[in-house]
Amino acid sequence: MKKIVIGVMGPGAGATANDLQNAGELGKLIAEKGWVLLTGGRDAGVMDAASMGAKKANGLTIGILPAEDCSHLSEGIDIAIVTGMGSARNNINVLSSDVIIACGMGVGTASEIALALKANKKVILLNNHAESQVFFQTLSQENVIVVTTAQEAIELTSEILSNLQ
């Protein structure tokens, strides 16, 4: 039976303290649900915080790396997928995830959200960037949902998954 894969996308170096806290909580809650966490795999920002949160809760983690090797791999990653594709790997992140949770905002995160919307995937925005919330909801009111807490994101993810089956 196929495992549920939840993609947590967010900024690396530009992540805020709030982004990191939310990402760690998301990782933990995803692991507690028995879902697989997918991130960009690096040892920075939201990717690292979510992966470490999942590992602390004994979750399974996948990292889709932009480089041609495992340098800068988060210690929280179990399965590293080395792509050598740079930012083009964002499409793999999106297409391999059943639901995408965008935690924080940055240029790479925005590209992943846009790719998810193009693929008609549900995107949960967990950030306090009003401009990005308005922008992405304008692009797709039915596929972009804004939440304020990690717990709310997980509850909504459960609801989305039950509607996909």
Short mmCIF file of C-alpha atoms in Angstrom, two decimals:
data_model
loop_
_atom_site.label_atom_id
_atom_site.label_comp_id
_atom_site.label_asym_id
_atom_site.label_seq_id
_atom_site.Cartn_x
_atom_site.Cartn_y
_atom_site.Cartn_z
CA MET A 1 0.00 0.00 0.00
CA LYS A 2 1.30 3.43 -0.94
CA LYS A 3 2.50 5.56 1.94
CA ILE A 4 1.12 9.07 2.37
CA VAL A 5 3.82 11.65 1.57
CA ILE A 6 3.49 15.16 2.96
CA GLY A 7 5.77 17.79 1.47
CA VAL A 8 6.89 20.58 3.77
CA MET A 9 8.37 23.41 1.75
CA GLY A 10 9.92 26.60 3.08
CA PRO A 11 12.93 28.86 3.06
CA GLY A 12 16.43 27.68 3.89
CA ALA A 13 18.69 30.51 5.01
CA GLY A 14 15.83 33.03 5.09
CA ALA A 15 13.64 31.09 7.53
CA THR A 16 12.43 33.03 10.57
CA ALA A 17 12.41 31.71 14.13
CA ASN A 18 8.63 31.28 13.77
CA ASP A 19 9.09 29.32 10.52
CA LEU A 20 11.58 27.01 12.24
CA GLN A 21 9.32 26.41 15.22
CA ASN A 22 6.34 25.67 12.95
CA ALA A 23 8.43 23.38 10.73
CA GLY A 24 9.72 21.37 13.69
CA GLU A 25 6.17 20.94 14.97
CA LEU A 26 4.93 19.97 11.48
CA GLY A 27 7.62 17.31 11.19
CA LYS A 28 6.72 15.88 14.58
CA LEU A 29 2.98 15.83 13.86
CA ILE A 30 3.48 14.28 10.40
CA ALA A 31 5.57 11.49 11.94
CA GLU A 32 2.97 10.91 14.67
CA LYS A 33 0.33 10.42 11.94
CA GLY A 34 2.53 7.76 10.31
CA TRP A 35 2.95 9.83 7.15
CA VAL A 36 6.26 10.21 5.32
CA LEU A 37 7.85 13.67 5.37
CA LEU A 38 9.37 15.00 2.15
CA THR A 39 11.55 18.12 2.16
CA GLY A 40 14.35 19.69 0.15
CA GLY A 41 16.69 17.64 2.36
CA ARG A 42 19.31 20.22 3.23
CA ASP A 43 20.63 21.13 6.68
CA ALA A 44 19.12 24.62 6.59
CA GLY A 45 15.92 26.39 7.56
CA VAL A 46 12.51 24.78 7.25
CA MET A 47 13.92 21.66 5.55
CA ASP A 48 16.18 20.86 8.49
CA ALA A 49 13.71 21.84 11.22
CA ALA A 50 10.89 19.71 9.76
CA SER A 51 13.21 16.74 9.20
CA MET A 52 14.63 16.92 12.71
CA GLY A 53 11.12 17.24 14.19
CA ALA A 54 10.02 14.11 12.31
CA LYS A 55 13.12 12.16 13.36
CA LYS A 56 12.56 13.01 17.04
CA ALA A 57 9.11 11.40 16.64
CA ASN A 58 10.60 8.35 14.84
CA GLY A 59 9.20 9.36 11.46
CA LEU A 60 10.41 8.44 7.98
CA THR A 61 11.95 11.32 6.02
CA ILE A 62 12.90 11.85 2.39
CA GLY A 63 15.13 14.68 1.16
CA ILE A 64 15.19 15.72 -2.50
CA LEU A 65 18.61 17.34 -2.79
CA PRO A 66 19.52 19.98 -5.37
CA ALA A 67 23.21 19.04 -5.53
CA GLU A 68 25.09 16.14 -7.08
CA ASP A 69 26.06 14.76 -3.69
CA CYS A 70 24.90 14.58 -0.09
CA SER A 71 26.83 17.59 1.13
CA HIS A 72 24.66 19.77 3.37
CA LEU A 73 22.27 16.87 4.04
CA SER A 74 20.09 17.31 7.12
CA GLU A 75 20.84 14.79 9.87
CA GLY A 76 17.08 14.22 9.97
CA ILE A 77 16.93 12.67 6.49
CA ASP A 78 16.58 8.90 6.11
CA ILE A 79 16.37 8.67 2.32
CA ALA A 80 18.38 11.16 0.28
CA ILE A 81 17.49 11.58 -3.39
CA VAL A 82 20.45 13.23 -5.12
CA THR A 83 19.30 15.11 -8.24
CA GLY A 84 22.02 17.49 -9.42
CA MET A 85 19.08 19.56 -10.66
CA GLY A 86 19.32 22.67 -8.51
CA SER A 87 15.94 24.38 -8.18
CA ALA A 88 14.44 22.18 -10.90
CA ARG A 89 14.14 19.57 -8.15
CA ASN A 90 11.20 21.62 -6.82
CA ASN A 91 8.95 19.90 -9.34
CA ILE A 92 9.96 16.50 -7.92
CA ASN A 93 9.17 17.78 -4.41
CA VAL A 94 5.69 18.84 -5.47
CA LEU A 95 4.73 15.92 -7.70
CA SER A 96 5.92 13.37 -5.12
CA SER A 97 3.80 14.88 -2.31
CA ASP A 98 0.15 14.10 -1.67
CA VAL A 99 -0.31 17.43 0.11
CA ILE A 100 2.06 20.40 0.28
CA ILE A 101 2.45 22.54 3.38
CA ALA A 102 4.33 25.78 2.73
CA CYS A 103 5.89 26.93 5.99
CA GLY A 104 7.24 30.45 5.63
CA MET A 105 7.97 32.15 2.33
CA GLY A 106 10.90 32.60 0.01
CA VAL A 107 11.56 32.53 -3.72
CA GLY A 108 12.04 28.75 -3.81
CA THR A 109 8.93 28.22 -1.70
CA ALA A 110 6.92 30.46 -4.04
CA SER A 111 8.08 28.39 -7.01
CA GLU A 112 7.02 25.18 -5.28
CA ILE A 113 3.59 26.61 -4.50
CA ALA A 114 3.16 27.72 -8.12
CA LEU A 115 4.20 24.27 -9.37
CA ALA A 116 1.76 22.63 -6.95
CA LEU A 117 -1.10 24.81 -8.15
CA LYS A 118 -0.20 24.06 -11.77
CA ALA A 119 -0.40 20.33 -10.86
CA ASN A 120 -3.80 20.91 -9.18
CA LYS A 121 -2.45 19.96 -5.75
CA LYS A 122 -3.70 21.24 -2.43
CA VAL A 123 -1.37 23.73 -0.74
CA ILE A 124 -1.63 24.74 2.90
CA LEU A 125 0.04 28.06 3.68
CA LEU A 126 1.41 28.33 7.20
CA ASN A 127 2.93 31.78 7.22
CA ASN A 128 2.22 35.34 8.28
CA HIS A 129 2.96 36.89 4.88
CA ALA A 130 -0.36 38.53 4.01
CA GLU A 131 0.82 39.46 0.51
CA SER A 132 1.69 35.86 -0.40
CA GLN A 133 -1.57 34.60 1.06
CA VAL A 134 -3.60 37.00 -1.07
CA PHE A 135 -1.51 36.35 -4.18
CA PHE A 136 -1.70 32.55 -4.06
CA GLN A 137 -5.38 32.49 -3.07
CA THR A 138 -6.08 34.72 -6.06
CA LEU A 139 -4.46 32.09 -8.28
CA SER A 140 -6.49 29.23 -6.80
CA GLN A 141 -9.12 29.75 -4.13
CA GLU A 142 -10.00 26.05 -4.02
CA ASN A 143 -6.42 24.73 -3.73
CA VAL A 144 -4.81 27.28 -1.38
CA ILE A 145 -5.79 27.24 2.28
CA VAL A 146 -4.27 29.53 4.91
CA VAL A 147 -3.74 28.29 8.46
CA THR A 148 -2.12 29.84 11.52
CA THR A 149 -0.76 26.80 13.42
CA ALA A 150 0.98 23.52 12.67
CA GLN A 151 -1.84 21.63 14.38
CA GLU A 152 -4.39 23.32 12.13
CA ALA A 153 -2.27 22.40 9.08
CA ILE A 154 -2.23 18.72 10.11
CA GLU A 155 -5.97 18.64 10.79
CA LEU A 156 -6.62 20.16 7.36
CA THR A 157 -4.18 17.70 5.76
CA SER A 158 -6.15 14.81 7.28
CA GLU A 159 -9.35 16.26 5.85
CA ILE A 160 -7.79 16.74 2.39
CA LEU A 161 -6.43 13.17 2.41
CA SER A 162 -9.82 11.73 3.33
CA ASN A 163 -11.35 13.57 0.37
CA LEU A 164 -8.67 12.22 -2.01
CA GLN A 165 -9.52 8.58 -1.28
#
